Amino acid sequence: MRVAGAAKLVVAVAIFLLTFYVITQVFEIKMDANLGNLFARSALDMAARSTKPPRYKCGISKACPEKHFAFKMASGAANVVGPKICVEDNVLMSGVKNNVGRGINVALVNGKTGEALNTKYFDMWGGDVAPFIEFLKSIQDGTIVLMGTYDDGATKLNEEARKLIAELGSTSINNLGFRDNWVFCGGKGIKTKSPFEQHIKNNKDTNKYEGWPEVVEMEGCIPQKQD
């Protein structure tokens, strides 16, 4: 009887040890798997962060060189969404800021510091061109001038207004017509024509919206005014 009891005890101990061994092995396997998954996720997260493209000022596609101001702008979309003007990561005009309107929207920026000086819009459909002309004449030398149309920016423009905008570096202003979309960045006292200008004609055969062409967008780096 004692031998049988001892044998049962040995078997019980053996079963316990075997069970304990199996459990520990399974636990280690799960721990290894969890650690492996953790390291794999960490590696993927690090890879994603390293491949994520950097964000530049105003969301432009590449960084500007030193002594340049980043800008990005868009014309209005039909008569529904207003234009947007951003300089050095500061949104100067937009529908969200509630400071845009039908006609030509204008933002003035200090050519040395990049700081906003003024923002205004002038209704070129139902308004008067005279205040716009006076505003253009008052712009100081060295000022960066950004303009974008919304709805219609041309009907009330006359020869004098177009000439003043051309002196800021525009080449398309003389061809700007009813409900054309146009964005422009120039400057008072500029000696050459500005490279920053986009213009799309209002054409019923190619318009994206009924009665209006598609939005025009533009981005770039404006050279800082030097003394």
PDB file of N, CA, C and O in Angstrom, residues 85-134:
ATOM      1  N   ILE A  85      -5.476  84.293 -48.629  1.00  0.00           N
ATOM      2  CA  ILE A  85      -4.112  84.805 -48.768  1.00  0.00           C
ATOM      3  C   ILE A  85      -3.355  84.508 -47.478  1.00  0.00           C
ATOM      4  O   ILE A  85      -3.777  84.902 -46.389  1.00  0.00           O
ATOM      5  N   CYS A  86      -2.222  83.816 -47.603  1.00  0.00           N
ATOM      6  CA  CYS A  86      -1.386  83.462 -46.455  1.00  0.00           C
ATOM      7  C   CYS A  86       0.042  83.922 -46.737  1.00  0.00           C
ATOM      8  O   CYS A  86       0.573  83.689 -47.820  1.00  0.00           O
ATOM      9  N   VAL A  87       0.670  84.556 -45.753  1.00  0.00           N
ATOM     10  CA  VAL A  87       2.065  84.979 -45.854  1.00  0.00           C
ATOM     11  C   VAL A  87       2.776  84.614 -44.553  1.00  0.00           C
ATOM     12  O   VAL A  87       2.290  84.942 -43.456  1.00  0.00           O
ATOM     13  N   GLU A  88       3.909  83.928 -44.662  1.00  0.00           N
ATOM     14  CA  GLU A  88       4.702  83.538 -43.495  1.00  0.00           C
ATOM     15  C   GLU A  88       3.865  82.816 -42.440  1.00  0.00           C
ATOM     16  O   GLU A  88       3.981  83.062 -41.238  1.00  0.00           O
ATOM     17  N   ASP A  89       3.014  81.910 -42.911  1.00  0.00           N
ATOM     18  CA  ASP A  89       2.165  81.076 -42.054  1.00  0.00           C
ATOM     19  C   ASP A  89       1.055  81.854 -41.367  1.00  0.00           C
ATOM     20  O   ASP A  89       0.413  81.335 -40.441  1.00  0.00           O
ATOM     21  N   ASN A  90       0.822  83.088 -41.784  1.00  0.00           N
ATOM     22  CA  ASN A  90      -0.269  83.891 -41.237  1.00  0.00           C
ATOM     23  C   ASN A  90      -1.343  84.076 -42.304  1.00  0.00           C
ATOM     24  O   ASN A  90      -1.067  84.644 -43.369  1.00  0.00           O
ATOM     25  N   VAL A  91      -2.542  83.579 -42.030  1.00  0.00           N
ATOM     26  CA  VAL A  91      -3.651  83.767 -42.970  1.00  0.00           C
ATOM     27  C   VAL A  91      -4.131  85.208 -42.820  1.00  0.00           C
ATOM     28  O   VAL A  91      -4.678  85.597 -41.781  1.00  0.00           O
ATOM     29  N   LEU A  92      -3.932  85.994 -43.873  1.00  0.00           N
ATOM     30  CA  LEU A  92      -4.273  87.412 -43.822  1.00  0.00           C
ATOM     31  C   LEU A  92      -5.715  87.665 -44.227  1.00  0.00           C
ATOM     32  O   LEU A  92      -6.376  88.548 -43.680  1.00  0.00           O
ATOM     33  N   MET A  93      -6.191  86.883 -45.207  1.00  0.00           N
ATOM     34  CA  MET A  93      -7.558  87.057 -45.686  1.00  0.00           C
ATOM     35  C   MET A  93      -8.153  85.686 -45.988  1.00  0.00           C
ATOM     36  O   MET A  93      -7.497  84.826 -46.575  1.00  0.00           O
ATOM     37  N   SER A  94      -9.414  85.506 -45.612  1.00  0.00           N
ATOM     38  CA  SER A  94     -10.115  84.257 -45.916  1.00  0.00           C
ATOM     39  C   SER A  94     -11.587  84.405 -45.546  1.00  0.00           C
ATOM     40  O   SER A  94     -11.960  85.325 -44.790  1.00  0.00           O
ATOM     41  N   GLY A  95     -12.381  83.469 -46.028  1.00  0.00           N
ATOM     42  CA  GLY A  95     -13.790  83.456 -45.642  1.00  0.00           C
ATOM     43  C   GLY A  95     -13.963  83.197 -44.159  1.00  0.00           C
ATOM     44  O   GLY A  95     -14.869  83.740 -43.518  1.00  0.00           O
ATOM     45  N   VAL A  96     -13.091  82.376 -43.588  1.00  0.00           N
ATOM     46  CA  VAL A  96     -13.158  82.075 -42.155  1.00  0.00           C
ATOM     47  C   VAL A  96     -12.904  83.333 -41.333  1.00  0.00           C
ATOM     48  O   VAL A  96     -13.550  83.562 -40.300  1.00  0.00           O
ATOM     49  N   LYS A  97     -11.972  84.170 -41.773  1.00  0.00           N
ATOM     50  CA  LYS A  97     -11.687  85.422 -41.067  1.00  0.00           C
ATOM     51  C   LYS A  97     -12.757  86.479 -41.335  1.00  0.00           C
ATOM     52  O   LYS A  97     -12.754  87.550 -40.705  1.00  0.00           O
ATOM     53  N   ASN A  98     -13.617  86.199 -42.306  1.00  0.00           N
ATOM     54  CA  ASN A  98     -14.723  87.105 -42.635  1.00  0.00           C
ATOM     55  C   ASN A  98     -14.235  88.496 -43.042  1.00  0.00           C
ATOM     56  O   ASN A  98     -14.816  89.520 -42.663  1.00  0.00           O
ATOM     57  N   ASN A  99     -13.147  88.524 -43.815  1.00  0.00           N
ATOM     58  CA  ASN A  99     -12.628  89.815 -44.270  1.00  0.00           C
ATOM     59  C   ASN A  99     -12.393  89.826 -45.782  1.00  0.00           C
ATOM     60  O   ASN A  99     -11.514  90.548 -46.275  1.00  0.00           O
ATOM     61  N   VAL A 100     -13.156  89.015 -46.512  1.00  0.00           N
ATOM     62  CA  VAL A 100     -13.080  88.999 -47.971  1.00  0.00           C
ATOM     63  C   VAL A 100     -14.447  89.385 -48.540  1.00  0.00           C
ATOM     64  O   VAL A 100     -15.465  89.323 -47.844  1.00  0.00           O
ATOM     65  N   GLY A 101     -14.444  89.782 -49.805  1.00  0.00           N
ATOM     66  CA  GLY A 101     -15.697  90.181 -50.417  1.00  0.00           C
ATOM     67  C   GLY A 101     -15.613  90.173 -51.929  1.00  0.00           C
ATOM     68  O   GLY A 101     -14.550  89.978 -52.518  1.00  0.00           O
ATOM     69  N   ARG A 102     -16.751  90.388 -52.551  1.00  0.00           N
ATOM     70  CA  ARG A 102     -16.828  90.406 -54.019  1.00  0.00           C
ATOM     71  C   ARG A 102     -15.927  91.489 -54.594  1.00  0.00           C
ATOM     72  O   ARG A 102     -15.842  92.593 -54.056  1.00  0.00           O
ATOM     73  N   GLY A 103     -15.226  91.138 -55.668  1.00  0.00           N
ATOM     74  CA  GLY A 103     -14.359  92.101 -56.334  1.00  0.00           C
ATOM     75  C   GLY A 103     -12.903  91.702 -56.241  1.00  0.00           C
ATOM     76  O   GLY A 103     -12.547  90.541 -56.407  1.00  0.00           O
ATOM     77  N   ILE A 104     -12.043  92.682 -55.936  1.00  0.00           N
ATOM     78  CA  ILE A 104     -10.603  92.431 -55.784  1.00  0.00           C
ATOM     79  C   ILE A 104     -10.235  92.558 -54.314  1.00  0.00           C
ATOM     80  O   ILE A 104     -10.485  93.584 -53.676  1.00  0.00           O
ATOM     81  N   ASN A 105      -9.668  91.491 -53.782  1.00  0.00           N
ATOM     82  CA  ASN A 105      -9.227  91.445 -52.392  1.00  0.00           C
ATOM     83  C   ASN A 105      -7.728  91.723 -52.350  1.00  0.00           C
ATOM     84  O   ASN A 105      -6.961  91.127 -53.117  1.00  0.00           O
ATOM     85  N   VAL A 106      -7.305  92.604 -51.464  1.00  0.00           N
ATOM     86  CA  VAL A 106      -5.921  93.070 -51.439  1.00  0.00           C
ATOM     87  C   VAL A 106      -5.339  92.955 -50.026  1.00  0.00           C
ATOM     88  O   VAL A 106      -5.975  93.358 -49.053  1.00  0.00           O
ATOM     89  N   ALA A 107      -4.132  92.399 -49.954  1.00  0.00           N
ATOM     90  CA  ALA A 107      -3.380  92.378 -48.696  1.00  0.00           C
ATOM     91  C   ALA A 107      -2.046  93.077 -48.922  1.00  0.00           C
ATOM     92  O   ALA A 107      -1.355  92.800 -49.900  1.00  0.00           O
ATOM     93  N   LEU A 108      -1.700  93.976 -48.015  1.00  0.00           N
ATOM     94  CA  LEU A 108      -0.421  94.688 -48.072  1.00  0.00           C
ATOM     95  C   LEU A 108       0.487  94.166 -46.968  1.00  0.00           C
ATOM     96  O   LEU A 108       0.060  94.002 -45.827  1.00  0.00           O
ATOM     97  N   VAL A 109       1.751  93.912 -47.323  1.00  0.00           N
ATOM     98  CA  VAL A 109       2.713  93.337 -46.389  1.00  0.00           C
ATOM     99  C   VAL A 109       4.001  94.150 -46.421  1.00  0.00           C
ATOM    100  O   VAL A 109       4.457  94.562 -47.497  1.00  0.00           O
ATOM    101  N   ASN A 110       4.578  94.367 -45.270  1.00  0.00           N
ATOM    102  CA  ASN A 110       5.856  95.086 -45.172  1.00  0.00           C
ATOM    103  C   ASN A 110       6.942  94.278 -45.870  1.00  0.00           C
ATOM    104  O   ASN A 110       7.189  93.126 -45.520  1.00  0.00           O
ATOM    105  N   GLY A 111       7.602  94.872 -46.847  1.00  0.00           N
ATOM    106  CA  GLY A 111       8.598  94.165 -47.635  1.00  0.00           C
ATOM    107  C   GLY A 111       9.863  93.816 -46.888  1.00  0.00           C
ATOM    108  O   GLY A 111      10.628  92.952 -47.319  1.00  0.00           O
ATOM    109  N   LYS A 112      10.096  94.454 -45.734  1.00  0.00           N
ATOM    110  CA  LYS A 112      11.296  94.175 -44.937  1.00  0.00           C
ATOM    111  C   LYS A 112      11.042  93.156 -43.832  1.00  0.00           C
ATOM    112  O   LYS A 112      11.881  92.323 -43.539  1.00  0.00           O
ATOM    113  N   THR A 113       9.850  93.236 -43.205  1.00  0.00           N
ATOM    114  CA  THR A 113       9.570  92.399 -42.030  1.00  0.00           C
ATOM    115  C   THR A 113       8.606  91.248 -42.308  1.00  0.00           C
ATOM    116  O   THR A 113       8.551  90.293 -41.527  1.00  0.00           O
ATOM    117  N   GLY A 114       7.823  91.358 -43.374  1.00  0.00           N
ATOM    118  CA  GLY A 114       6.825  90.333 -43.663  1.00  0.00           C
ATOM    119  C   GLY A 114       5.541  90.493 -42.864  1.00  0.00           C
ATOM    120  O   GLY A 114       4.653  89.641 -42.929  1.00  0.00           O
ATOM    121  N   GLU A 115       5.418  91.577 -42.116  1.00  0.00           N
ATOM    122  CA  GLU A 115       4.232  91.804 -41.300  1.00  0.00           C
ATOM    123  C   GLU A 115       3.106  92.418 -42.131  1.00  0.00           C
ATOM    124  O   GLU A 115       3.341  93.231 -43.026  1.00  0.00           O
ATOM    125  N   ALA A 116       1.875  92.022 -41.816  1.00  0.00           N
ATOM    126  CA  ALA A 116       0.705  92.547 -42.523  1.00  0.00           C
ATOM    127  C   ALA A 116       0.506  94.024 -42.192  1.00  0.00           C
ATOM    128  O   ALA A 116       0.627  94.442 -41.040  1.00  0.00           O
ATOM    129  N   LEU A 117       0.210  94.809 -43.223  1.00  0.00           N
ATOM    130  CA  LEU A 117      -0.027  96.237 -43.049  1.00  0.00           C
ATOM    131  C   LEU A 117      -1.502  96.590 -43.171  1.00  0.00           C
ATOM    132  O   LEU A 117      -2.009  97.433 -42.425  1.00  0.00           O
ATOM    133  N   ASN A 118      -2.194  95.931 -44.113  1.00  0.00           N
ATOM    134  CA  ASN A 118      -3.590  96.273 -44.366  1.00  0.00           C
ATOM    135  C   ASN A 118      -4.238  95.187 -45.211  1.00  0.00           C
ATOM    136  O   ASN A 118      -3.556  94.494 -45.982  1.00  0.00           O
ATOM    137  N   THR A 119      -5.543  95.028 -45.056  1.00  0.00           N
ATOM    138  CA  THR A 119      -6.328  94.144 -45.918  1.00  0.00           C
ATOM    139  C   THR A 119      -7.639  94.843 -46.262  1.00  0.00           C
ATOM    140  O   THR A 119      -8.288  95.423 -45.373  1.00  0.00           O
ATOM    141  N   LYS A 120      -7.993  94.796 -47.526  1.00  0.00           N
ATOM    142  CA  LYS A 120      -9.230  95.424 -47.979  1.00  0.00           C
ATOM    143  C   LYS A 120      -9.763  94.684 -49.206  1.00  0.00           C
ATOM    144  O   LYS A 120      -9.014  93.989 -49.890  1.00  0.00           O
ATOM    145  N   TYR A 121     -11.044  94.837 -49.466  1.00  0.00           N
ATOM    146  CA  TYR A 121     -11.615  94.352 -50.734  1.00  0.00           C
ATOM    147  C   TYR A 121     -12.450  95.459 -51.360  1.00  0.00           C
ATOM    148  O   TYR A 121     -13.028  96.298 -50.659  1.00  0.00           O
ATOM    149  N   PHE A 122     -12.485  95.449 -52.685  1.00  0.00           N
ATOM    150  CA  PHE A 122     -13.161  96.497 -53.443  1.00  0.00           C
ATOM    151  C   PHE A 122     -14.118  95.853 -54.437  1.00  0.00           C
ATOM    152  O   PHE A 122     -13.703  95.053 -55.292  1.00  0.00           O
ATOM    153  N   ASP A 123     -15.390  96.189 -54.307  1.00  0.00           N
ATOM    154  CA  ASP A 123     -16.442  95.617 -55.149  1.00  0.00           C
ATOM    155  C   ASP A 123     -16.336  96.190 -56.559  1.00  0.00           C
ATOM    156  O   ASP A 123     -16.612  97.367 -56.785  1.00  0.00           O
ATOM    157  N   MET A 124     -15.941  95.340 -57.501  1.00  0.00           N
ATOM    158  CA  MET A 124     -15.788  95.782 -58.879  1.00  0.00           C
ATOM    159  C   MET A 124     -16.981  95.416 -59.748  1.00  0.00           C
ATOM    160  O   MET A 124     -16.917  95.510 -60.980  1.00  0.00           O
ATOM    161  N   TRP A 125     -18.082  95.031 -59.106  1.00  0.00           N
ATOM    162  CA  TRP A 125     -19.325  94.789 -59.848  1.00  0.00           C
ATOM    163  C   TRP A 125     -20.350  95.886 -59.532  1.00  0.00           C
ATOM    164  O   TRP A 125     -20.830  96.571 -60.421  1.00  0.00           O
ATOM    165  N   GLY A 126     -20.629  96.077 -58.256  1.00  0.00           N
ATOM    166  CA  GLY A 126     -21.636  97.073 -57.893  1.00  0.00           C
ATOM    167  C   GLY A 126     -21.055  98.276 -57.179  1.00  0.00           C
ATOM    168  O   GLY A 126     -21.804  99.186 -56.809  1.00  0.00           O
ATOM    169  N   GLY A 127     -19.740  98.304 -56.997  1.00  0.00           N
ATOM    170  CA  GLY A 127     -19.120  99.404 -56.272  1.00  0.00           C
ATOM    171  C   GLY A 127     -18.563 100.475 -57.184  1.00  0.00           C
ATOM    172  O   GLY A 127     -18.847 100.528 -58.381  1.00  0.00           O
ATOM    173  N   ASP A 128     -17.732 101.328 -56.596  1.00  0.00           N
ATOM    174  CA  ASP A 128     -17.118 102.448 -57.311  1.00  0.00           C
ATOM    175  C   ASP A 128     -15.615 102.212 -57.362  1.00  0.00           C
ATOM    176  O   ASP A 128     -15.000 101.865 -56.349  1.00  0.00           O
ATOM    177  N   VAL A 129     -14.999 102.419 -58.511  1.00  0.00           N
ATOM    178  CA  VAL A 129     -13.570 102.181 -58.655  1.00  0.00           C
ATOM    179  C   VAL A 129     -12.725 103.278 -58.011  1.00  0.00           C
ATOM    180  O   VAL A 129     -11.546 103.058 -57.706  1.00  0.00           O
ATOM    181  N   ALA A 130     -13.304 104.447 -57.757  1.00  0.00           N
ATOM    182  CA  ALA A 130     -12.534 105.577 -57.236  1.00  0.00           C
ATOM    183  C   ALA A 130     -11.823 105.260 -55.911  1.00  0.00           C
ATOM    184  O   ALA A 130     -10.632 105.570 -55.760  1.00  0.00           O
ATOM    185  N   PRO A 131     -12.489 104.660 -54.919  1.00  0.00           N
ATOM    186  CA  PRO A 131     -11.768 104.337 -53.675  1.00  0.00           C
ATOM    187  C   PRO A 131     -10.622 103.350 -53.900  1.00  0.00           C
ATOM    188  O   PRO A 131      -9.592 103.424 -53.217  1.00  0.00           O
ATOM    189  N   PHE A 132     -10.798 102.454 -54.850  1.00  0.00           N
ATOM    190  CA  PHE A 132      -9.741 101.499 -55.165  1.00  0.00           C
ATOM    191  C   PHE A 132      -8.529 102.216 -55.747  1.00  0.00           C
ATOM    192  O   PHE A 132      -7.384 101.939 -55.381  1.00  0.00           O
ATOM    193  N   ILE A 133      -8.765 103.167 -56.628  1.00  0.00           N
ATOM    194  CA  ILE A 133      -7.681 103.944 -57.226  1.00  0.00           C
ATOM    195  C   ILE A 133      -6.924 104.723 -56.154  1.00  0.00           C
ATOM    196  O   ILE A 133      -5.687 104.743 -56.129  1.00  0.00           O
ATOM    197  N   GLU A 134      -7.657 105.359 -55.249  1.00  0.00           N
ATOM    198  CA  GLU A 134      -7.008 106.114 -54.174  1.00  0.00           C
ATOM    199  C   GLU A 134      -6.186 105.188 -53.282  1.00  0.00           C
ATOM    200  O   GLU A 134      -5.090 105.549 -52.828  1.00  0.00           O
TER     201      GLU A 134
END
